[in-house]
Amino acid sequence: MGSAKIIDISHAEMVFDTKKGSFHALADVNLSVEQGEFVTLIGHSGCGKSTLLNLIAGLTRATGGVLLYGGREIAGPSPERGVVFQNHSLLPWLSCYENVYLAVERVFGAREGKGKLRERTQAALAMVGLSAASAKRPHEISGGMKQRVGIARALSMEPRVLLLDEPFGALDALTRAHLQDELLRIVAETGSTVVMVTHDVDEAVLLSDRIVMMSNGPAATIGQILQVRLARPRDRLALAQDALYMDYRASVLEFLYQRQPRRAA
């Protein structure tokens, strides 16, 4: 992990205008992410995790505070910050290859020939193990494969930061575990900085260098940050019996349990 800040968030606020009036989603959020770091955002539903990720992506503008990427204010989306959503958002009429190629062409098409663009597309699909499925359309592949195409598309743009919004949340347990392992491998190969939203405590501990625990909304903020000092590469089977892993897991569960939303009577 590097020592240079790539993302720096200072006193970020987010207020949405709704039909019922103003909704204060985020309040006084302060967070820095270093180059090469893997950070997860965790908390109960409605705590602003995805809102914060969208602010980093530049998909939404903060109503207060400052968000910097590489020392410059985040003013909108950028290929340097690749995003993967829980809904893969693939174009159904295009093949896996064409979905990735579209992103490659948009970022590199003005300065590279078609041969180089094809190489980039094929390399991204190979990285997620989908070379053999490149000609298939989204309806012809599984949910896990669709998510891998989404990750390939984001990686094909060679982002400095990979932003993941619960990309494995809708998958079965075995597929999810496989893609978590794939993500660990890819991040180790590329050295990417990652910010990931998750509801899954085990996923957060397995993947993270730091776990950012959000308080409940409205006016959600960062309640606690946990440094995960587990050696890499990480083996999920070995970690299942690791005392330090279990301590981290218990710490996150305790935080979430203490802030469990009250149920209406």
PDB file of C-alpha atoms in Angstrom:
ATOM      1  CA  MET A   1       0.000   0.000   0.000  1.00  0.00           C
ATOM      2  CA  GLY A   2       1.284   3.412  -0.947  1.00  0.00           C
ATOM      3  CA  SER A   3       1.467   6.544   1.161  1.00  0.00           C
ATOM      4  CA  ALA A   4       0.094   9.112  -1.316  1.00  0.00           C
ATOM      5  CA  LYS A   5      -3.513  10.204  -0.925  1.00  0.00           C
ATOM      6  CA  ILE A   6      -5.489   9.613  -4.101  1.00  0.00           C
ATOM      7  CA  ILE A   7      -8.914  10.498  -2.633  1.00  0.00           C
ATOM      8  CA  ASP A   8      -9.375  13.145   0.026  1.00  0.00           C
ATOM      9  CA  ILE A   9     -12.840  13.940   1.405  1.00  0.00           C
ATOM     10  CA  SER A  10     -13.265  16.842   3.813  1.00  0.00           C
ATOM     11  CA  HIS A  11     -16.502  17.721   5.630  1.00  0.00           C
ATOM     12  CA  ALA A  12     -18.690  16.321   2.834  1.00  0.00           C
ATOM     13  CA  GLU A  13     -22.424  16.941   3.101  1.00  0.00           C
ATOM     14  CA  MET A  14     -25.254  15.644   0.930  1.00  0.00           C
ATOM     15  CA  VAL A  15     -28.807  16.954   1.073  1.00  0.00           C
ATOM     16  CA  PHE A  16     -31.424  15.751  -1.405  1.00  0.00           C
ATOM     17  CA  ASP A  17     -34.543  17.664  -2.350  1.00  0.00           C
ATOM     18  CA  THR A  18     -37.539  15.308  -2.233  1.00  0.00           C
ATOM     19  CA  LYS A  19     -41.296  15.663  -2.541  1.00  0.00           C
ATOM     20  CA  LYS A  20     -41.458  15.496   1.257  1.00  0.00           C
ATOM     21  CA  GLY A  21     -38.791  18.169   1.684  1.00  0.00           C
ATOM     22  CA  SER A  22     -35.053  18.110   2.221  1.00  0.00           C
ATOM     23  CA  PHE A  23     -33.360  14.839   3.186  1.00  0.00           C
ATOM     24  CA  HIS A  24     -29.970  15.122   4.884  1.00  0.00           C
ATOM     25  CA  ALA A  25     -28.214  11.953   3.671  1.00  0.00           C
ATOM     26  CA  LEU A  26     -24.589  12.577   4.686  1.00  0.00           C
ATOM     27  CA  ALA A  27     -23.103  14.901   7.303  1.00  0.00           C
ATOM     28  CA  ASP A  28     -19.486  15.917   7.897  1.00  0.00           C
ATOM     29  CA  VAL A  29     -17.840  12.949   6.181  1.00  0.00           C
ATOM     30  CA  ASN A  30     -14.034  12.994   6.343  1.00  0.00           C
ATOM     31  CA  LEU A  31     -12.002  10.257   4.653  1.00  0.00           C
ATOM     32  CA  SER A  32      -8.716   9.829   2.815  1.00  0.00           C
ATOM     33  CA  VAL A  33      -7.834   6.841   0.641  1.00  0.00           C
ATOM     34  CA  GLU A  34      -4.233   6.032  -0.253  1.00  0.00           C
ATOM     35  CA  GLN A  35      -2.929   4.803  -3.586  1.00  0.00           C
ATOM     36  CA  GLY A  36      -3.215   0.996  -3.732  1.00  0.00           C
ATOM     37  CA  GLU A  37      -5.526   0.752  -0.727  1.00  0.00           C
ATOM     38  CA  PHE A  38      -8.649  -1.422  -0.561  1.00  0.00           C
ATOM     39  CA  VAL A  39     -11.368   0.315   1.459  1.00  0.00           C
ATOM     40  CA  THR A  40     -14.870  -1.008   2.105  1.00  0.00           C
ATOM     41  CA  LEU A  41     -17.885   1.017   3.230  1.00  0.00           C
ATOM     42  CA  ILE A  42     -20.293  -0.909   5.448  1.00  0.00           C
ATOM     43  CA  GLY A  43     -23.433  -0.064   7.404  1.00  0.00           C
ATOM     44  CA  HIS A  44     -27.167  -0.616   7.577  1.00  0.00           C
ATOM     45  CA  SER A  45     -29.420   0.088   4.596  1.00  0.00           C
ATOM     46  CA  GLY A  46     -29.999   3.804   4.104  1.00  0.00           C
ATOM     47  CA  CYS A  47     -26.778   4.886   5.802  1.00  0.00           C
ATOM     48  CA  GLY A  48     -25.436   6.649   2.697  1.00  0.00           C
ATOM     49  CA  LYS A  49     -22.809   4.138   1.524  1.00  0.00           C
ATOM     50  CA  SER A  50     -23.857   4.289  -2.121  1.00  0.00           C
ATOM     51  CA  THR A  51     -24.368   8.048  -1.898  1.00  0.00           C
ATOM     52  CA  LEU A  52     -20.780   8.455  -0.737  1.00  0.00           C
ATOM     53  CA  LEU A  53     -19.536   6.174  -3.526  1.00  0.00           C
ATOM     54  CA  ASN A  54     -21.487   8.214  -6.087  1.00  0.00           C
ATOM     55  CA  LEU A  55     -19.862  11.391  -4.778  1.00  0.00           C
ATOM     56  CA  ILE A  56     -16.414   9.843  -5.257  1.00  0.00           C
ATOM     57  CA  ALA A  57     -17.436   8.689  -8.745  1.00  0.00           C
ATOM     58  CA  GLY A  58     -18.589  12.205  -9.608  1.00  0.00           C
ATOM     59  CA  LEU A  59     -22.082  10.944 -10.455  1.00  0.00           C
ATOM     60  CA  THR A  60     -23.497  13.250  -7.777  1.00  0.00           C
ATOM     61  CA  ARG A  61     -22.219  16.629  -6.584  1.00  0.00           C
ATOM     62  CA  ALA A  62     -21.906  17.193  -2.840  1.00  0.00           C
ATOM     63  CA  THR A  63     -23.978  20.008  -1.345  1.00  0.00           C
ATOM     64  CA  GLY A  64     -21.161  20.850   1.050  1.00  0.00           C
ATOM     65  CA  GLY A  65     -17.516  20.120   1.769  1.00  0.00           C
ATOM     66  CA  VAL A  66     -14.704  19.195  -0.614  1.00  0.00           C
ATOM     67  CA  LEU A  67     -13.922  15.948  -2.465  1.00  0.00           C
ATOM     68  CA  LEU A  68     -10.549  15.702  -4.159  1.00  0.00           C
ATOM     69  CA  TYR A  69      -9.132  13.110  -6.536  1.00  0.00           C
ATOM     70  CA  GLY A  70      -5.394  13.385  -7.111  1.00  0.00           C
ATOM     71  CA  GLY A  71      -5.448  16.825  -5.492  1.00  0.00           C
ATOM     72  CA  ARG A  72      -8.165  18.166  -7.810  1.00  0.00           C
ATOM     73  CA  GLU A  73     -11.827  18.692  -7.039  1.00  0.00           C
ATOM     74  CA  ILE A  74     -14.146  15.948  -8.271  1.00  0.00           C
ATOM     75  CA  ALA A  75     -16.402  17.779 -10.717  1.00  0.00           C
ATOM     76  CA  GLY A  76     -17.913  14.829 -12.602  1.00  0.00           C
ATOM     77  CA  PRO A  77     -17.327  11.261 -13.814  1.00  0.00           C
ATOM     78  CA  SER A  78     -13.912  10.258 -15.157  1.00  0.00           C
ATOM     79  CA  PRO A  79     -12.429   7.087 -16.706  1.00  0.00           C
ATOM     80  CA  GLU A  80      -9.782   7.314 -13.973  1.00  0.00           C
ATOM     81  CA  ARG A  81     -12.534   6.266 -11.545  1.00  0.00           C
ATOM     82  CA  GLY A  82     -14.167   3.130 -12.941  1.00  0.00           C
ATOM     83  CA  VAL A  83     -17.530   2.121 -11.463  1.00  0.00           C
ATOM     84  CA  VAL A  84     -19.150  -1.319 -11.149  1.00  0.00           C
ATOM     85  CA  PHE A  85     -22.744  -1.440  -9.897  1.00  0.00           C
ATOM     86  CA  GLN A  86     -24.763  -4.291  -8.381  1.00  0.00           C
ATOM     87  CA  ASN A  87     -26.817  -4.133 -11.558  1.00  0.00           C
ATOM     88  CA  HIS A  88     -24.192  -4.900 -14.206  1.00  0.00           C
ATOM     89  CA  SER A  89     -25.735  -2.317 -16.613  1.00  0.00           C
ATOM     90  CA  LEU A  90     -24.664  -4.221 -19.717  1.00  0.00           C
ATOM     91  CA  LEU A  91     -26.232  -3.329 -23.060  1.00  0.00           C
ATOM     92  CA  PRO A  92     -28.354  -6.429 -23.854  1.00  0.00           C
ATOM     93  CA  TRP A  93     -28.019  -6.190 -27.634  1.00  0.00           C
ATOM     94  CA  LEU A  94     -24.201  -6.252 -27.495  1.00  0.00           C
ATOM     95  CA  SER A  95     -21.928  -9.221 -26.844  1.00  0.00           C
ATOM     96  CA  CYS A  96     -19.603  -9.364 -23.832  1.00  0.00           C
ATOM     97  CA  TYR A  97     -16.762  -8.300 -26.113  1.00  0.00           C
ATOM     98  CA  GLU A  98     -18.740  -5.411 -27.585  1.00  0.00           C
ATOM     99  CA  ASN A  99     -19.807  -4.153 -24.150  1.00  0.00           C
ATOM    100  CA  VAL A 100     -16.168  -3.926 -23.099  1.00  0.00           C
ATOM    101  CA  TYR A 101     -14.970  -2.605 -26.469  1.00  0.00           C
ATOM    102  CA  LEU A 102     -17.428   0.283 -26.233  1.00  0.00           C
ATOM    103  CA  ALA A 103     -15.729   1.503 -23.041  1.00  0.00           C
ATOM    104  CA  VAL A 104     -12.241   0.980 -24.469  1.00  0.00           C
ATOM    105  CA  GLU A 105     -13.090   2.908 -27.619  1.00  0.00           C
ATOM    106  CA  ARG A 106     -14.513   5.816 -25.649  1.00  0.00           C
ATOM    107  CA  VAL A 107     -11.389   6.198 -23.519  1.00  0.00           C
ATOM    108  CA  PHE A 108      -8.606   5.301 -25.963  1.00  0.00           C
ATOM    109  CA  GLY A 109     -10.209   5.562 -29.428  1.00  0.00           C
ATOM    110  CA  ALA A 110      -8.965   9.071 -30.177  1.00  0.00           C
ATOM    111  CA  ARG A 111      -5.305   8.080 -29.904  1.00  0.00           C
ATOM    112  CA  GLU A 112      -5.108   4.341 -30.623  1.00  0.00           C
ATOM    113  CA  GLY A 113      -5.879   2.182 -33.649  1.00  0.00           C
ATOM    114  CA  LYS A 114      -8.515  -0.533 -33.772  1.00  0.00           C
ATOM    115  CA  GLY A 115      -5.904  -3.275 -33.361  1.00  0.00           C
ATOM    116  CA  LYS A 116      -4.743  -1.847 -30.038  1.00  0.00           C
ATOM    117  CA  LEU A 117      -8.347  -1.341 -28.915  1.00  0.00           C
ATOM    118  CA  ARG A 118      -9.095  -4.990 -29.660  1.00  0.00           C
ATOM    119  CA  GLU A 119      -6.016  -6.038 -27.672  1.00  0.00           C
ATOM    120  CA  ARG A 120      -7.163  -3.998 -24.672  1.00  0.00           C
ATOM    121  CA  THR A 121     -10.649  -5.512 -24.860  1.00  0.00           C
ATOM    122  CA  GLN A 122      -9.367  -9.079 -25.130  1.00  0.00           C
ATOM    123  CA  ALA A 123      -6.912  -8.532 -22.267  1.00  0.00           C
ATOM    124  CA  ALA A 124      -9.673  -7.224 -19.974  1.00  0.00           C
ATOM    125  CA  LEU A 125     -11.911 -10.211 -20.718  1.00  0.00           C
ATOM    126  CA  ALA A 126      -8.998 -12.604 -20.193  1.00  0.00           C
ATOM    127  CA  MET A 127      -8.264 -11.004 -16.810  1.00  0.00           C
ATOM    128  CA  VAL A 128     -11.721 -11.994 -15.557  1.00  0.00           C
ATOM    129  CA  GLY A 129     -11.650 -15.396 -17.275  1.00  0.00           C
ATOM    130  CA  LEU A 130     -14.245 -14.678 -19.952  1.00  0.00           C
ATOM    131  CA  SER A 131     -12.310 -15.039 -23.204  1.00  0.00           C
ATOM    132  CA  ALA A 132     -14.384 -18.086 -24.184  1.00  0.00           C
ATOM    133  CA  ALA A 133     -17.658 -16.204 -23.608  1.00  0.00           C
ATOM    134  CA  SER A 134     -16.709 -13.024 -25.446  1.00  0.00           C
ATOM    135  CA  ALA A 135     -19.245 -13.562 -28.274  1.00  0.00           C
ATOM    136  CA  LYS A 136     -22.188 -14.260 -25.960  1.00  0.00           C
ATOM    137  CA  ARG A 137     -24.836 -11.678 -25.127  1.00  0.00           C
ATOM    138  CA  PRO A 138     -25.875 -10.917 -21.529  1.00  0.00           C
ATOM    139  CA  HIS A 139     -28.997 -13.127 -21.640  1.00  0.00           C
ATOM    140  CA  GLU A 140     -26.790 -16.107 -22.550  1.00  0.00           C
ATOM    141  CA  ILE A 141     -24.551 -15.951 -19.472  1.00  0.00           C
ATOM    142  CA  SER A 142     -25.001 -16.295 -15.700  1.00  0.00           C
ATOM    143  CA  GLY A 143     -25.314 -13.496 -13.161  1.00  0.00           C
ATOM    144  CA  GLY A 144     -21.760 -14.029 -11.973  1.00  0.00           C
ATOM    145  CA  MET A 145     -20.439 -13.826 -15.532  1.00  0.00           C
ATOM    146  CA  LYS A 146     -22.369 -10.614 -16.124  1.00  0.00           C
ATOM    147  CA  GLN A 147     -20.692  -9.092 -13.079  1.00  0.00           C
ATOM    148  CA  ARG A 148     -17.306 -10.207 -14.405  1.00  0.00           C
ATOM    149  CA  VAL A 149     -18.068  -8.423 -17.702  1.00  0.00           C
ATOM    150  CA  GLY A 150     -18.890  -5.309 -15.674  1.00  0.00           C
ATOM    151  CA  ILE A 151     -15.572  -5.576 -13.858  1.00  0.00           C
ATOM    152  CA  ALA A 152     -13.747  -6.202 -17.155  1.00  0.00           C
ATOM    153  CA  ARG A 153     -15.379  -3.118 -18.648  1.00  0.00           C
ATOM    154  CA  ALA A 154     -14.249  -0.987 -15.708  1.00  0.00           C
ATOM    155  CA  LEU A 155     -10.723  -2.440 -15.744  1.00  0.00           C
ATOM    156  CA  SER A 156     -10.429  -1.967 -19.521  1.00  0.00           C
ATOM    157  CA  MET A 157     -10.368   1.792 -18.976  1.00  0.00           C
ATOM    158  CA  GLU A 158      -7.275   1.368 -16.761  1.00  0.00           C
ATOM    159  CA  PRO A 159      -8.765   3.365 -13.882  1.00  0.00           C
ATOM    160  CA  ARG A 160      -6.568   4.443 -11.015  1.00  0.00           C
ATOM    161  CA  VAL A 161      -9.536   3.872  -8.700  1.00  0.00           C
ATOM    162  CA  LEU A 162     -12.086   1.071  -8.929  1.00  0.00           C
ATOM    163  CA  LEU A 163     -15.434   1.906  -7.302  1.00  0.00           C
ATOM    164  CA  LEU A 164     -17.670  -1.092  -6.546  1.00  0.00           C
ATOM    165  CA  ASP A 165     -21.274  -0.745  -5.345  1.00  0.00           C
ATOM    166  CA  GLU A 166     -22.201  -4.158  -3.905  1.00  0.00           C
ATOM    167  CA  PRO A 167     -21.171  -5.920  -7.124  1.00  0.00           C
ATOM    168  CA  PHE A 168     -21.732  -9.406  -5.657  1.00  0.00           C
ATOM    169  CA  GLY A 169     -24.825  -8.657  -3.566  1.00  0.00           C
ATOM    170  CA  ALA A 170     -27.326 -10.473  -5.798  1.00  0.00           C
ATOM    171  CA  LEU A 171     -25.218 -13.604  -6.329  1.00  0.00           C
ATOM    172  CA  ASP A 172     -25.363 -16.991  -4.624  1.00  0.00           C
ATOM    173  CA  ALA A 173     -22.786 -17.722  -1.924  1.00  0.00           C
ATOM    174  CA  LEU A 174     -20.451 -19.896  -4.008  1.00  0.00           C
ATOM    175  CA  THR A 175     -20.406 -17.523  -6.990  1.00  0.00           C
ATOM    176  CA  ARG A 176     -19.852 -14.617  -4.628  1.00  0.00           C
ATOM    177  CA  ALA A 177     -16.895 -16.365  -2.976  1.00  0.00           C
ATOM    178  CA  HIS A 178     -15.363 -17.158  -6.369  1.00  0.00           C
ATOM    179  CA  LEU A 179     -15.655 -13.546  -7.539  1.00  0.00           C
ATOM    180  CA  GLN A 180     -14.228 -12.245  -4.264  1.00  0.00           C
ATOM    181  CA  ASP A 181     -11.166 -14.420  -4.872  1.00  0.00           C
ATOM    182  CA  GLU A 182     -11.003 -13.190  -8.483  1.00  0.00           C
ATOM    183  CA  LEU A 183     -11.171  -9.595  -7.285  1.00  0.00           C
ATOM    184  CA  LEU A 184      -8.328 -10.173  -4.822  1.00  0.00           C
ATOM    185  CA  ARG A 185      -6.229 -11.636  -7.646  1.00  0.00           C
ATOM    186  CA  ILE A 186      -7.021  -8.813 -10.085  1.00  0.00           C
ATOM    187  CA  VAL A 187      -6.304  -6.074  -7.552  1.00  0.00           C
ATOM    188  CA  ALA A 188      -2.988  -7.729  -6.687  1.00  0.00           C
ATOM    189  CA  GLU A 189      -2.077  -7.843 -10.405  1.00  0.00           C
ATOM    190  CA  THR A 190      -3.142  -4.298 -11.263  1.00  0.00           C
ATOM    191  CA  GLY A 191      -2.314  -2.477  -8.027  1.00  0.00           C
ATOM    192  CA  SER A 192      -5.658  -0.677  -8.276  1.00  0.00           C
ATOM    193  CA  THR A 193      -7.078   1.461  -5.504  1.00  0.00           C
ATOM    194  CA  VAL A 194     -10.519   0.147  -4.548  1.00  0.00           C
ATOM    195  CA  VAL A 195     -13.474   1.625  -2.684  1.00  0.00           C
ATOM    196  CA  MET A 196     -16.274  -0.907  -2.295  1.00  0.00           C
ATOM    197  CA  VAL A 197     -19.756  -0.773  -0.758  1.00  0.00           C
ATOM    198  CA  THR A 198     -20.874  -3.979   0.954  1.00  0.00           C
ATOM    199  CA  HIS A 199     -23.406  -5.306   3.474  1.00  0.00           C
ATOM    200  CA  ASP A 200     -21.359  -8.456   4.040  1.00  0.00           C
ATOM    201  CA  VAL A 201     -19.113  -8.459   7.113  1.00  0.00           C
ATOM    202  CA  ASP A 202     -17.000 -11.430   5.994  1.00  0.00           C
ATOM    203  CA  GLU A 203     -16.522  -9.860   2.568  1.00  0.00           C
ATOM    204  CA  ALA A 204     -15.355  -6.615   4.166  1.00  0.00           C
ATOM    205  CA  VAL A 205     -12.797  -8.328   6.406  1.00  0.00           C
ATOM    206  CA  LEU A 206     -11.535 -10.654   3.661  1.00  0.00           C
ATOM    207  CA  LEU A 207     -10.954  -7.919   1.093  1.00  0.00           C
ATOM    208  CA  SER A 208     -10.102  -4.755   3.004  1.00  0.00           C
ATOM    209  CA  ASP A 209      -7.121  -2.829   4.226  1.00  0.00           C
ATOM    210  CA  ARG A 210      -9.598  -0.596   6.069  1.00  0.00           C
ATOM    211  CA  ILE A 211     -13.299  -0.960   6.848  1.00  0.00           C
ATOM    212  CA  VAL A 212     -15.229   2.309   7.064  1.00  0.00           C
ATOM    213  CA  MET A 213     -18.321   1.808   9.246  1.00  0.00           C
ATOM    214  CA  MET A 214     -21.147   4.267   8.618  1.00  0.00           C
ATOM    215  CA  SER A 215     -23.635   5.459  11.217  1.00  0.00           C
ATOM    216  CA  ASN A 216     -27.361   5.258  10.487  1.00  0.00           C
ATOM    217  CA  GLY A 217     -29.096   7.998   8.532  1.00  0.00           C
ATOM    218  CA  PRO A 218     -30.432  10.557   8.199  1.00  0.00           C
ATOM    219  CA  ALA A 219     -27.309  12.737   8.435  1.00  0.00           C
ATOM    220  CA  ALA A 220     -25.146   9.628   8.355  1.00  0.00           C
ATOM    221  CA  THR A 221     -21.422   9.940   8.889  1.00  0.00           C
ATOM    222  CA  ILE A 222     -18.375   7.762   9.528  1.00  0.00           C
ATOM    223  CA  GLY A 223     -18.776   6.119  12.907  1.00  0.00           C
ATOM    224  CA  GLN A 224     -15.569   4.093  13.055  1.00  0.00           C
ATOM    225  CA  ILE A 225     -12.687   2.986  10.841  1.00  0.00           C
ATOM    226  CA  LEU A 226     -11.088  -0.406  11.355  1.00  0.00           C
ATOM    227  CA  GLN A 227      -7.567  -1.130  10.090  1.00  0.00           C
ATOM    228  CA  VAL A 228      -7.338  -4.739   8.863  1.00  0.00           C
ATOM    229  CA  ARG A 229      -3.813  -6.023   9.387  1.00  0.00           C
ATOM    230  CA  LEU A 230      -4.063  -9.409   7.714  1.00  0.00           C
ATOM    231  CA  ALA A 231      -1.184 -10.458   5.481  1.00  0.00           C
ATOM    232  CA  ARG A 232      -1.700 -10.662   1.725  1.00  0.00           C
ATOM    233  CA  PRO A 233      -2.310 -12.769  -0.297  1.00  0.00           C
ATOM    234  CA  ARG A 234      -5.317 -13.948   1.716  1.00  0.00           C
ATOM    235  CA  ASP A 235      -6.672 -17.484   1.802  1.00  0.00           C
ATOM    236  CA  ARG A 236     -10.322 -17.614   2.868  1.00  0.00           C
ATOM    237  CA  LEU A 237     -10.058 -21.191   4.182  1.00  0.00           C
ATOM    238  CA  ALA A 238      -7.042 -20.381   6.350  1.00  0.00           C
ATOM    239  CA  LEU A 239      -8.626 -17.162   7.598  1.00  0.00           C
ATOM    240  CA  ALA A 240     -11.742 -19.019   8.731  1.00  0.00           C
ATOM    241  CA  GLN A 241      -9.695 -20.317  11.681  1.00  0.00           C
ATOM    242  CA  ASP A 242      -7.578 -17.193  12.160  1.00  0.00           C
ATOM    243  CA  ALA A 243      -8.027 -15.506  15.563  1.00  0.00           C
ATOM    244  CA  LEU A 244      -7.237 -12.029  14.239  1.00  0.00           C
ATOM    245  CA  TYR A 245      -9.757 -12.438  11.422  1.00  0.00           C
ATOM    246  CA  MET A 246     -12.399 -13.421  13.953  1.00  0.00           C
ATOM    247  CA  ASP A 247     -11.552 -10.400  16.119  1.00  0.00           C
ATOM    248  CA  TYR A 248     -12.018  -8.044  13.149  1.00  0.00           C
ATOM    249  CA  ARG A 249     -15.281  -9.747  12.247  1.00  0.00           C
ATOM    250  CA  ALA A 250     -16.550  -9.415  15.814  1.00  0.00           C
ATOM    251  CA  SER A 251     -15.619  -5.716  15.922  1.00  0.00           C
ATOM    252  CA  VAL A 252     -17.646  -4.948  12.786  1.00  0.00           C
ATOM    253  CA  LEU A 253     -20.610  -7.015  13.970  1.00  0.00           C
ATOM    254  CA  GLU A 254     -20.566  -5.246  17.335  1.00  0.00           C
ATOM    255  CA  PHE A 255     -20.599  -1.838  15.639  1.00  0.00           C
ATOM    256  CA  LEU A 256     -23.508  -2.830  13.381  1.00  0.00           C
ATOM    257  CA  TYR A 257     -25.474  -4.470  16.190  1.00  0.00           C
ATOM    258  CA  GLN A 258     -25.158  -1.439  18.465  1.00  0.00           C
ATOM    259  CA  ARG A 259     -26.531   0.740  15.667  1.00  0.00           C
ATOM    260  CA  GLN A 260     -29.305  -1.546  14.558  1.00  0.00           C
ATOM    261  CA  PRO A 261     -32.224   0.573  13.283  1.00  0.00           C
ATOM    262  CA  ARG A 262     -35.257   0.640  15.530  1.00  0.00           C
ATOM    263  CA  ARG A 263     -38.329  -1.126  14.199  1.00  0.00           C
ATOM    264  CA  ALA A 264     -41.652   0.625  14.129  1.00  0.00           C
ATOM    265  CA  ALA A 265     -44.102  -0.603  16.773  1.00  0.00           C
TER     266      ALA A 265
END
